CSV table of C-alpha atoms in Angstrom, one decimal:
chain,number,residue,atom,x,y,z
A,1,MET,CA,151.4,110.7,95.7
A,2,GLN,CA,149.8,107.4,96.1
A,3,ALA,CA,147.4,109.3,98.4
A,4,ASN,CA,146.2,111.4,95.5
A,5,VAL,CA,145.9,108.7,93.3
A,6,SER,CA,143.7,106.8,95.7
A,7,LEU,CA,141.6,110.0,96.0
A,8,THR,CA,140.9,110.3,92.4
A,9,ARG,CA,140.1,106.8,92.0
A,10,ARG,CA,137.4,107.0,94.8
A,11,ALA,CA,136.2,110.2,93.5
A,12,ALA,CA,135.6,108.5,90.3
A,13,ALA,CA,133.9,105.5,91.9
A,14,LYS,CA,131.5,107.5,93.7
A,15,PRO,CA,129.6,108.9,90.7
A,16,LYS,CA,129.2,105.4,89.1
A,17,ALA,CA,128.3,104.0,92.4
A,18,ASN,CA,125.5,106.3,92.7
A,19,HIS,CA,124.4,105.6,89.2
A,20,LEU,CA,124.2,102.0,89.8
A,21,LEU,CA,122.3,102.7,93.0
A,22,ARG,CA,119.7,104.9,91.3
A,23,LEU,CA,119.5,102.0,88.7
A,24,ASN,CA,119.2,99.3,91.8
A,25,ARG,CA,116.3,101.6,93.3
A,26,VAL,CA,114.4,101.9,90.2
A,27,LEU,CA,114.8,98.1,89.6
A,28,VAL,CA,113.2,97.5,93.3
A,29,ILE,CA,110.5,100.0,92.7
A,30,LEU,CA,109.5,98.5,89.3
A,31,THR,CA,109.5,95.1,90.9
A,32,GLY,CA,107.2,96.2,93.6
A,33,LEU,CA,105.0,97.8,91.2
A,34,LEU,CA,104.7,94.5,89.1
A,35,VAL,CA,103.5,92.6,92.3
A,36,PHE,CA,100.0,94.2,91.9
A,37,PHE,CA,99.7,93.6,87.7
A,38,PRO,CA,98.1,90.4,86.6
A,39,GLN,CA,99.7,90.7,83.1
A,40,VAL,CA,102.8,89.8,85.0
A,41,ASN,CA,101.8,87.2,87.6
A,42,PRO,CA,104.6,84.5,87.7
A,43,GLY,CA,102.2,82.6,89.6
A,44,ARG,CA,99.5,81.9,87.1
A,45,ILE,CA,101.0,78.4,85.8
A,46,LEU,CA,97.5,77.0,84.8
A,47,ALA,CA,95.4,78.5,82.0
A,48,GLU,CA,92.4,78.0,84.3
A,49,ILE,CA,93.8,80.5,87.1
A,50,ASN,CA,92.0,83.8,86.9
A,51,HIS,CA,94.0,86.1,84.6
A,52,ASN,CA,93.2,89.0,86.7
A,53,LEU,CA,95.1,87.7,89.3
A,54,SER,CA,98.1,89.3,90.6
A,55,LEU,CA,101.2,87.8,92.5
A,56,PHE,CA,100.2,89.5,95.8
A,57,THR,CA,96.9,87.8,95.4
A,58,THR,CA,98.1,84.5,94.5
A,59,ALA,CA,100.2,84.8,97.7
A,60,LEU,CA,97.2,85.4,100.0
A,61,SER,CA,94.1,83.9,98.7
A,62,TYR,CA,93.4,80.3,98.2
A,63,SER,CA,89.9,80.7,97.2
A,64,THR,CA,90.9,83.1,94.4
A,65,VAL,CA,93.5,81.1,93.2
A,66,THR,CA,91.3,78.0,93.0
A,67,ASP,CA,88.1,79.5,91.9
A,68,GLY,CA,88.4,77.7,88.5
A,69,LEU,CA,89.9,74.6,89.7
A,70,LYS,CA,87.0,73.4,91.9
A,71,LEU,CA,86.1,70.5,89.8
A,72,ALA,CA,89.5,69.2,89.4
A,73,LEU,CA,90.2,69.3,93.1
A,74,ARG,CA,86.7,68.0,94.2
A,75,ARG,CA,87.9,64.8,91.9
A,76,SER,CA,91.2,64.6,93.4
A,77,GLU,CA,93.0,65.2,90.0
A,78,ILE,CA,95.0,68.0,91.6
A,79,THR,CA,95.6,68.2,95.4
A,80,PRO,CA,95.6,71.1,97.6
A,81,GLY,CA,99.1,70.7,98.4
A,82,MET,CA,99.9,71.3,94.8
A,83,ILE,CA,98.1,74.9,95.5
A,84,TYR,CA,99.6,75.3,98.6
A,85,LEU,CA,103.3,75.0,96.9
A,86,LEU,CA,102.3,77.6,94.3
A,87,MET,CA,101.4,79.9,96.9
A,88,ALA,CA,104.2,79.3,99.1
A,89,GLY,CA,106.4,80.2,96.0
A,90,ALA,CA,104.8,83.6,95.6
A,91,ILE,CA,105.0,84.3,99.2
A,92,VAL,CA,108.7,83.5,99.4
A,93,MET,CA,108.7,86.0,95.9
A,94,ILE,CA,107.1,88.9,98.2
A,95,LEU,CA,109.4,88.2,100.8
A,96,GLY,CA,112.5,88.6,98.7
A,97,ILE,CA,110.7,91.7,97.2
A,98,LEU,CA,110.4,93.1,100.8
A,99,LEU,CA,114.1,92.5,101.6
A,100,ASN,CA,114.8,94.6,98.2
A,101,VAL,CA,112.7,97.4,99.5
A,102,ALA,CA,114.3,97.6,102.9
A,103,GLY,CA,118.0,97.6,101.4
A,104,ALA,CA,116.6,100.5,98.8
A,105,CYS,CA,115.2,102.4,101.8
A,106,MET,CA,118.6,101.8,103.8
A,107,SER,CA,120.6,103.2,100.6
A,108,LEU,CA,119.5,106.6,101.6
A,109,GLY,CA,121.7,106.9,104.4
A,110,ASN,CA,125.4,107.2,104.8
A,111,ASN,CA,128.0,105.1,103.5
A,112,ARG,CA,128.0,102.6,106.2
A,113,MET,CA,124.2,102.0,105.9
A,114,LYS,CA,124.5,102.1,102.1
A,115,ARG,CA,127.0,98.8,102.4
A,116,VAL,CA,124.4,97.3,104.8
A,117,GLY,CA,121.6,98.1,102.4
A,118,CYS,CA,123.3,96.7,99.3
A,119,LEU,CA,123.6,93.5,101.1
A,120,LEU,CA,120.2,93.3,101.3
A,121,PRO,CA,119.1,93.4,97.8
A,122,VAL,CA,121.6,90.5,97.2
A,123,GLY,CA,120.0,88.4,99.7
A,124,GLY,CA,116.5,89.6,98.3
A,125,GLY,CA,117.3,88.7,95.0
A,126,ALA,CA,118.3,85.2,96.0
A,127,VAL,CA,115.1,84.7,97.9
A,128,MET,CA,113.2,85.9,94.7
A,129,LEU,CA,115.0,83.2,92.7
A,130,ALA,CA,114.4,80.7,95.2
A,131,GLY,CA,110.4,81.6,95.1
A,132,VAL,CA,110.8,81.1,91.2
A,133,GLY,CA,112.3,77.9,91.7
A,134,VAL,CA,109.4,77.1,94.0
A,135,ILE,CA,106.8,78.3,91.4
A,136,TRP,CA,108.8,75.9,88.7
A,137,ALA,CA,108.4,72.9,91.2
A,138,ALA,CA,104.8,73.4,91.3
A,139,TYR,CA,104.5,73.7,87.6
A,140,ARG,CA,106.6,70.8,86.9
A,141,GLY,CA,104.2,68.9,89.5
A,142,PHE,CA,101.1,70.2,87.4
A,143,THR,CA,102.4,68.7,84.1
A,144,GLY,CA,102.7,65.6,85.6
A,145,VAL,CA,98.7,65.5,85.8
A,146,SER,CA,97.0,63.6,83.1
A,147,SER,CA,93.8,65.6,83.8
A,148,THR,CA,92.2,67.6,80.9
A,149,ARG,CA,90.6,70.1,83.4
A,150,VAL,CA,93.9,71.6,84.1
A,151,THR,CA,96.5,73.2,81.6
A,152,PRO,CA,100.1,73.9,82.6
A,153,MET,CA,101.7,76.9,81.4
A,154,VAL,CA,104.9,79.1,81.7
A,155,PRO,CA,103.9,82.7,82.3
A,156,ASP,CA,106.0,85.1,81.2
A,157,GLY,CA,105.8,86.8,84.3
A,158,LEU,CA,108.0,84.2,85.5
A,159,TRP,CA,111.1,85.2,83.3
A,160,VAL,CA,110.2,89.0,83.9
A,161,PHE,CA,110.7,88.2,87.7
A,162,ALA,CA,113.5,86.2,87.4
A,163,ALA,CA,115.5,88.7,85.3
A,164,LEU,CA,114.6,91.4,87.7
A,165,ALA,CA,115.7,89.3,90.5
A,166,LEU,CA,119.4,88.8,88.7
A,167,LEU,CA,119.3,92.8,87.6
A,168,ILE,CA,118.9,93.7,91.3
A,169,THR,CA,121.4,91.3,92.7
A,170,VAL,CA,124.2,92.1,90.2
A,171,SER,CA,123.6,95.9,90.7
A,172,ALA,CA,123.3,95.8,94.3
A,173,LEU,CA,126.8,93.4,94.5
A,174,LEU,CA,128.5,96.2,92.0
A,175,VAL,CA,127.4,99.1,94.0
A,176,TRP,CA,128.7,97.4,97.3
A,177,LEU,CA,132.1,96.6,95.4
A,178,ARG,CA,132.3,100.4,94.5
A,179,LEU,CA,131.4,102.0,97.7
A,180,PRO,CA,134.3,103.0,99.8
A,181,LYS,CA,135.8,100.8,102.2
A,182,GLU,CA,136.3,103.6,104.9
A,183,VAL,CA,132.7,104.0,106.4
A,184,GLU,CA,131.4,106.0,109.3
A,185,GLU,CA,131.3,104.7,112.9
A,186,ARG,CA,127.6,104.3,113.0
A,187,MET,CA,124.9,104.0,110.3
A,188,GLU,CA,123.1,107.7,110.1
A,189,MET,CA,120.6,108.9,107.6
A,190,GLU,CA,119.8,112.8,106.6
A,191,GLU,CA,116.2,114.1,108.3
A,192,LYS,CA,114.5,114.4,104.9
A,193,TYR,CA,115.1,110.8,104.2
A,194,ARG,CA,114.0,109.8,107.4
A,195,LEU,CA,110.9,111.7,107.0
A,196,PHE,CA,110.2,110.4,103.7
A,197,LEU,CA,110.7,106.8,105.0
A,198,MET,CA,108.2,107.8,107.7
A,199,PHE,CA,105.6,108.9,105.0
A,200,LEU,CA,106.6,105.8,102.7
A,201,PRO,CA,103.8,103.7,104.0
A,202,VAL,CA,100.9,106.2,103.6
A,203,LEU,CA,102.2,106.7,100.0
A,204,VAL,CA,101.9,103.0,99.3
A,205,LEU,CA,98.8,102.5,100.6
A,206,THR,CA,97.2,105.4,98.8
A,207,PHE,CA,98.7,104.3,95.7
A,208,ILE,CA,97.2,100.7,96.3
A,209,PHE,CA,93.9,101.9,97.4
A,210,CYS,CA,93.4,105.3,95.3
A,211,TYR,CA,95.9,104.9,92.2
A,212,LEU,CA,95.9,101.3,91.2
A,213,PRO,CA,92.2,101.0,90.7
A,214,ILE,CA,92.6,103.7,88.1
A,215,TYR,CA,94.2,100.7,86.1
A,216,GLY,CA,90.5,99.3,85.9
A,217,TRP,CA,89.5,102.1,83.9
A,218,ARG,CA,90.4,100.1,80.6
A,219,PHE,CA,87.2,98.3,81.1
A,220,ALA,CA,85.2,101.4,80.1
A,221,PHE,CA,87.0,101.1,76.3
A,222,PHE,CA,86.2,97.1,75.9
A,223,ASP,CA,83.3,94.8,76.2
A,224,TYR,CA,83.8,93.5,79.5
A,225,GLN,CA,83.1,89.7,79.8
A,226,PRO,CA,81.9,87.7,82.7
A,227,ASP,CA,84.9,86.0,83.2
A,228,GLY,CA,86.9,89.4,83.8
A,229,SER,CA,88.4,89.6,80.2
A,230,MET,CA,88.0,92.9,78.1
A,231,GLY,CA,86.7,91.2,75.2
A,232,ASP,CA,86.4,93.6,72.0
A,233,PHE,CA,87.7,97.2,71.9
A,234,MET,CA,84.6,99.5,72.1
A,235,GLY,CA,86.0,102.9,71.9
A,236,LEU,CA,84.0,105.4,73.1
A,237,TYR,CA,80.7,103.1,72.6
A,238,TRP,CA,79.6,103.0,76.3
A,239,PHE,CA,80.1,107.0,76.9
A,240,ASN,CA,78.1,107.6,73.9
A,241,LEU,CA,75.3,104.9,75.3
A,242,LEU,CA,75.4,106.6,78.8
A,243,PHE,CA,75.3,110.2,77.8
A,244,GLY,CA,72.7,109.7,75.0
A,245,GLN,CA,69.2,110.2,75.0
A,246,ALA,CA,67.9,106.8,76.4
A,247,ASN,CA,69.9,107.5,79.9
A,248,LEU,CA,70.0,111.1,79.8
A,249,SER,CA,66.7,111.8,82.0
A,250,ASP,CA,68.3,109.4,85.1
A,251,MET,CA,71.5,111.3,84.7
A,252,VAL,CA,70.1,114.4,85.1
A,253,ARG,CA,67.7,113.2,87.9
A,254,VAL,CA,70.7,111.7,89.8
A,255,LEU,CA,73.0,114.5,89.1
A,256,ARG,CA,70.1,116.9,90.7
A,257,ASN,CA,70.1,114.7,93.6
A,258,THR,CA,74.1,114.7,93.9
A,259,LEU,CA,74.3,118.3,93.6
A,260,ALA,CA,71.2,119.1,95.7
A,261,MET,CA,72.5,117.1,98.6
A,262,SER,CA,76.6,118.1,98.3
A,263,GLY,CA,75.3,121.9,98.2
A,264,LEU,CA,73.5,121.5,101.1
A,265,GLY,CA,76.2,120.1,102.7
A,266,ILE,CA,78.6,122.8,101.6
A,267,LEU,CA,76.0,125.7,102.9
A,268,THR,CA,76.3,123.9,106.3
A,269,SER,CA,79.8,123.3,106.3
A,270,TRP,CA,80.4,126.0,109.0
A,271,PHE,CA,78.4,124.3,111.6
A,272,PRO,CA,81.4,122.4,112.8
A,273,VAL,CA,83.6,125.5,112.9
A,274,ALA,CA,80.5,127.1,115.4
A,275,PHE,CA,80.2,124.1,117.3
A,276,ALA,CA,84.1,123.6,117.9
A,277,ILE,CA,84.2,127.6,119.0
A,278,LEU,CA,81.1,126.9,121.3
A,279,LEU,CA,82.8,124.3,122.8
A,280,ALA,CA,86.0,126.1,123.4
A,281,GLU,CA,84.1,128.7,125.3
A,282,VAL,CA,82.6,126.3,127.6
A,283,LYS,CA,84.7,126.7,130.8
A,284,SER,CA,84.4,123.3,132.5
A,285,THR,CA,86.9,120.7,130.8
A,286,LYS,CA,84.9,117.9,132.0
A,287,PHE,CA,81.7,119.3,130.2
A,288,GLN,CA,83.9,120.0,127.2
A,289,ARG,CA,85.3,116.3,127.2
A,290,PHE,CA,81.8,114.9,127.7
A,291,VAL,CA,80.1,116.7,125.0
A,292,GLN,CA,83.1,116.2,122.5
A,293,THR,CA,82.9,112.5,123.4
A,294,PHE,CA,79.2,112.0,122.9
A,295,THR,CA,79.1,114.0,119.5
A,296,THR,CA,81.9,112.0,118.2
A,297,ILE,CA,80.7,108.6,119.0
A,298,PRO,CA,77.9,108.8,116.3
A,299,ASN,CA,80.8,108.8,113.8
A,300,PHE,CA,81.8,105.2,114.4
A,301,ILE,CA,78.2,104.0,114.2
A,302,SER,CA,77.5,102.4,110.9
A,303,TRP,CA,75.1,103.4,108.9
A,304,VAL,CA,73.4,99.9,109.2
A,305,LEU,CA,72.8,100.8,113.0
A,306,VAL,CA,71.8,104.6,112.2
A,307,TYR,CA,69.1,103.3,110.0
A,308,SER,CA,67.8,100.9,112.8
A,309,ILE,CA,67.8,103.8,115.3
A,310,ALA,CA,65.9,105.6,112.5
A,311,LEU,CA,63.4,102.5,111.9
A,312,ALA,CA,62.8,102.3,115.9
A,313,ILE,CA,61.8,105.8,115.8
A,314,PHE,CA,60.0,106.9,112.7
A,315,SER,CA,58.6,103.7,111.4
A,316,THR,CA,54.7,103.1,111.8
A,317,ASP,CA,55.2,101.2,114.8
A,318,GLY,CA,58.0,103.4,115.9
A,319,PHE,CA,58.4,105.5,119.2
A,320,LEU,CA,57.0,108.6,117.6
A,321,ASN,CA,53.9,107.3,116.4
A,322,SER,CA,53.6,105.3,119.7
A,323,PHE,CA,54.2,108.5,121.9
A,324,LEU,CA,51.5,110.4,119.7
A,325,ARG,CA,49.0,107.6,119.7
A,326,ASN,CA,49.2,106.8,123.2
A,327,VAL,CA,50.3,109.8,125.0
A,328,MET,CA,49.0,112.6,123.1
A,329,GLY,CA,45.9,111.1,122.0
A,330,VAL,CA,46.4,111.6,118.2
A,331,THR,CA,44.2,109.1,116.3
A,332,GLY,CA,45.5,107.9,112.8
A,333,ALA,CA,49.2,108.2,113.9
A,334,ASN,CA,50.6,105.7,111.8
A,335,THR,CA,52.7,107.6,109.2
A,336,ASP,CA,55.7,106.0,107.9
A,337,TYR,CA,58.3,108.9,107.9
A,338,LEU,CA,61.2,106.7,106.5
A,339,ALA,CA,59.0,105.4,103.7
A,340,SER,CA,57.9,109.1,102.7
A,341,ALA,CA,59.6,111.0,99.8
A,342,ASP,CA,58.8,114.4,101.4
A,343,HIS,CA,61.8,116.6,102.5
A,344,THR,CA,64.3,113.9,101.7
A,345,TRP,CA,67.2,115.9,101.1
A,346,LEU,CA,66.3,117.8,104.2
A,347,LYS,CA,66.4,114.5,106.0
A,348,MET,CA,69.8,113.3,105.1
A,349,LEU,CA,71.5,116.4,105.8
A,350,LEU,CA,70.2,116.2,109.1
A,351,TRP,CA,71.2,112.4,109.6
A,352,GLY,CA,74.7,113.4,108.2
A,353,THR,CA,75.2,116.3,110.4
A,354,TRP,CA,74.2,114.1,113.6
A,355,LYS,CA,76.4,111.5,112.5
A,356,GLY,CA,79.6,113.8,111.6
A,357,LEU,CA,79.2,116.9,113.4
A,358,GLY,CA,81.6,116.1,116.4
A,359,TRP,CA,84.2,114.5,114.3
A,360,SER,CA,84.2,117.2,111.6
A,361,ALA,CA,84.8,119.6,114.5
A,362,ILE,CA,88.0,117.9,115.6
A,363,VAL,CA,90.4,119.6,113.3
A,364,TYR,CA,89.0,123.0,114.5
A,365,ILE,CA,89.3,122.2,118.1
A,366,ALA,CA,92.7,121.4,117.6
A,367,GLY,CA,93.3,124.6,115.3
A,368,ILE,CA,91.8,126.9,118.4
A,369,SER,CA,93.8,125.2,120.5
A,370,GLY,CA,97.2,126.2,117.9
A,371,ILE,CA,96.1,129.8,118.4
A,372,ASP,CA,98.6,132.2,120.6
A,373,GLN,CA,96.9,132.9,124.0
A,374,GLN,CA,98.8,136.1,124.0
A,375,LEU,CA,96.5,137.3,121.3
A,376,TYR,CA,93.3,137.1,123.6
A,377,GLU,CA,95.2,138.5,126.6
A,378,ALA,CA,96.3,141.8,124.4
A,379,ALA,CA,92.6,141.9,123.1
A,380,ARG,CA,91.3,141.5,126.8
A,381,VAL,CA,93.6,144.6,127.8
A,382,ASP,CA,92.4,146.6,124.9
A,383,GLY,CA,88.6,146.1,126.4
A,384,ALA,CA,87.3,143.4,123.7
A,385,ASN,CA,84.5,141.3,125.2
A,386,ARG,CA,84.4,137.2,124.5
A,387,PHE,CA,82.1,137.8,121.3
A,388,ARG,CA,85.0,140.3,119.9
A,389,CYS,CA,87.9,137.8,120.7
A,390,ILE,CA,85.7,135.0,118.6
A,391,TRP,CA,85.0,137.3,115.7
A,392,HIS,CA,88.7,139.1,115.5
A,393,ILE,CA,90.9,136.2,116.8
A,394,THR,CA,89.5,132.9,116.7
A,395,VAL,CA,87.3,133.0,113.3
A,396,PRO,CA,90.4,134.6,111.7
A,397,GLY,CA,92.6,131.9,113.0
A,398,LEU,CA,90.5,128.9,111.7
A,399,MET,CA,89.8,130.4,108.1
A,400,PRO,CA,92.8,128.8,106.3
A,401,THR,CA,91.7,125.5,107.8
A,402,TYR,CA,88.0,126.1,106.9
A,403,CYS,CA,89.0,127.2,103.2
A,404,VAL,CA,91.2,123.9,102.8
A,405,MET,CA,88.3,121.9,104.0
A,406,LEU,CA,85.6,123.7,101.8
A,407,LEU,CA,88.1,123.3,98.8
A,408,MET,CA,88.2,119.7,99.4
A,409,SER,CA,84.4,119.6,99.8
A,410,VAL,CA,84.2,121.4,96.3
A,411,ALA,CA,86.4,118.9,94.6
A,412,GLY,CA,84.3,116.1,96.0
A,413,ILE,CA,80.9,117.6,95.3
A,414,LEU,CA,80.0,114.4,93.1
A,415,SER,CA,81.2,111.9,95.9
A,416,ASN,CA,78.5,111.7,98.5
A,417,GLY,CA,79.0,108.3,99.7
A,418,MET,CA,76.8,105.4,99.2
A,419,GLU,CA,76.2,103.8,102.4
A,420,GLN,CA,74.0,106.3,103.6
A,421,TYR,CA,71.8,106.6,100.9
A,422,LEU,CA,71.6,102.7,100.6
A,423,VAL,CA,70.3,101.8,103.7
A,424,PHE,CA,67.5,104.9,103.4
A,425,HIS,CA,66.7,104.2,99.9
A,426,ASN,CA,63.3,102.4,99.1
A,427,ALA,CA,60.9,102.5,96.3
A,428,ILE,CA,59.1,105.5,97.3
A,429,ASN,CA,61.8,108.0,97.7
A,430,SER,CA,64.0,106.3,95.0
A,431,ASP,CA,63.6,109.3,92.8
A,432,VAL,CA,64.8,111.8,95.4
A,433,ILE,CA,67.7,109.8,97.2
A,434,GLN,CA,69.5,108.3,94.5
A,435,VAL,CA,73.0,109.7,94.4
A,436,LEU,CA,75.8,109.3,91.7
A,437,ASP,CA,77.7,106.8,93.8
A,438,LEU,CA,74.4,104.8,94.5
A,439,TYR,CA,73.7,105.0,91.0
A,440,VAL,CA,76.9,103.5,90.2
A,441,TYR,CA,76.6,100.7,92.6
A,442,GLN,CA,73.2,99.7,91.4
A,443,MET,CA,74.5,99.4,87.7
A,444,PHE,CA,77.3,97.4,88.9
A,445,GLN,CA,74.9,95.2,90.7
A,446,SER,CA,72.8,94.8,87.4
A,447,GLY,CA,75.5,93.7,85.1
A,448,SER,CA,76.2,97.1,83.5
A,449,THR,CA,79.9,97.1,84.7
A,450,GLU,CA,81.0,99.0,81.5
A,451,LEU,CA,78.8,102.3,82.4
A,452,SER,CA,79.3,102.3,85.9
A,453,ILE,CA,83.2,102.4,85.2
A,454,VAL,CA,82.3,105.4,82.7
A,455,VAL,CA,80.5,107.1,85.5
A,456,GLY,CA,83.1,106.6,88.0
A,457,MET,CA,85.7,108.1,85.6
A,458,ALA,CA,83.7,110.9,84.6
A,459,LYS,CA,83.1,111.7,88.4
A,460,SER,CA,86.7,111.6,88.9
A,461,ILE,CA,87.8,113.8,86.2
A,462,ILE,CA,85.2,116.4,87.0
A,463,GLY,CA,86.2,116.5,90.7
A,464,VAL,CA,89.9,117.0,89.7
A,465,VAL,CA,88.6,120.0,87.5
A,466,LEU,CA,86.7,121.2,90.1
A,467,LEU,CA,89.6,121.2,92.9
A,468,PHE,CA,91.9,123.2,90.5
A,469,ALA,CA,89.0,125.5,89.5
A,470,ALA,CA,88.4,126.2,93.4
A,471,ASN,CA,91.8,126.4,94.2
A,472,GLY,CA,92.5,129.0,91.5
A,473,ILE,CA,89.3,131.1,92.9
A,474,SER,CA,90.8,130.9,96.4
A,475,LYS,CA,94.7,131.9,94.9
A,476,ALA,CA,92.9,134.9,93.3
A,477,VAL,CA,90.5,135.7,96.1
A,478,ARG,CA,92.5,135.1,99.2
A,479,GLY,CA,96.2,134.8,97.5
A,480,GLU,CA,96.8,131.5,99.2
A,481,SER,CA,96.3,127.9,97.3
A,482,ILE,CA,96.7,124.2,98.6
A,483,ILE,CA,97.9,123.0,95.4
């Protein structure tokens, strides 16, 4: 009877523990996200600290924290030690958040792992509160400064993080108390959760570098100020200005260059496939490795060095003109091929192909190695020659991979990159080499921050639309999709 009552109590406690565990995970995720948002930065204890600074940047960048405090530091009105104390508090808070994250990850395991995982957020919350205390001590240090060049303030983020630390600590402790005391002999985790945790770093980096910058799109609707503030709300003013008559001709020209170069890239996207097939047909393994290495190395050369090579060959005094003058006896061979605007699109295509052919072929070489060799043996038994084996086995085996890469190329048709066109850009070929990414960069350099953000927004939205459109066409034609 007592055993049945005990089982009933444990069964009733388990759902409550699961709900608290989910709440704890949500709080940990929320705390981890807020680390990157300036509005809740607990380290902005001075009005002179940039309001676009997040807790993450406060912990890592002394120069950024002191950007608005240089005069006070130069006059010794505040000391670097006070800034280091502030940064130490931010670092302690981030360490506490990392402990919380580790505990949330361990809570995906069995009961033994969950019990250990619940203790980590308890410690992590305590460490976060310690970081809040250190930042408060730094604030108290600044309040004792008599200088009018620093204005101490208590940021709202300090209380937000303190509240989150308390909630995480209390929820983790309650989960620990409600979990069954009888645990497994060793800590284990289901395979699906292990795979998820292996993918988690990639997911976090993708969020930080690909999705978090979308937060900056808000500047497209405000009057951006040099100090980083948003200013007055402008609505769709910058959109109307960019796509109005004043800038329409520039947009048409830039889009023409972008679509032309991207179109040439898509039309020649089969080059890596053909190169991979030809390389796979070479019998000598040593020669295969040499060619693959030799063609892959250019991918790791920066575009600045590529332009240096081009300058050494095709400039007025370069190798080509010197060869024509001194060896071939061609008088007047002093053409600057890099300054010419003739065939610029073709030149960029050839340089891009030379630099990326070997690297792009790697995925297809891997695809060829994954094709079942018994298919080739059966085909040879049936009398198929090498060309027939390529056409009926290798090419169909690579088509799914090629279609995925083609869909990604279509989705990124407006994203040519900037480095290649920036280094080859000059006043003569500007009209035919300026692509959308280079246009955005030059607008940003000229101070048109809002317009550059508008262009980036439009490019991203169009890219997503093109991806779904290409995926729909693929699904209708091939019966397969990647989304």
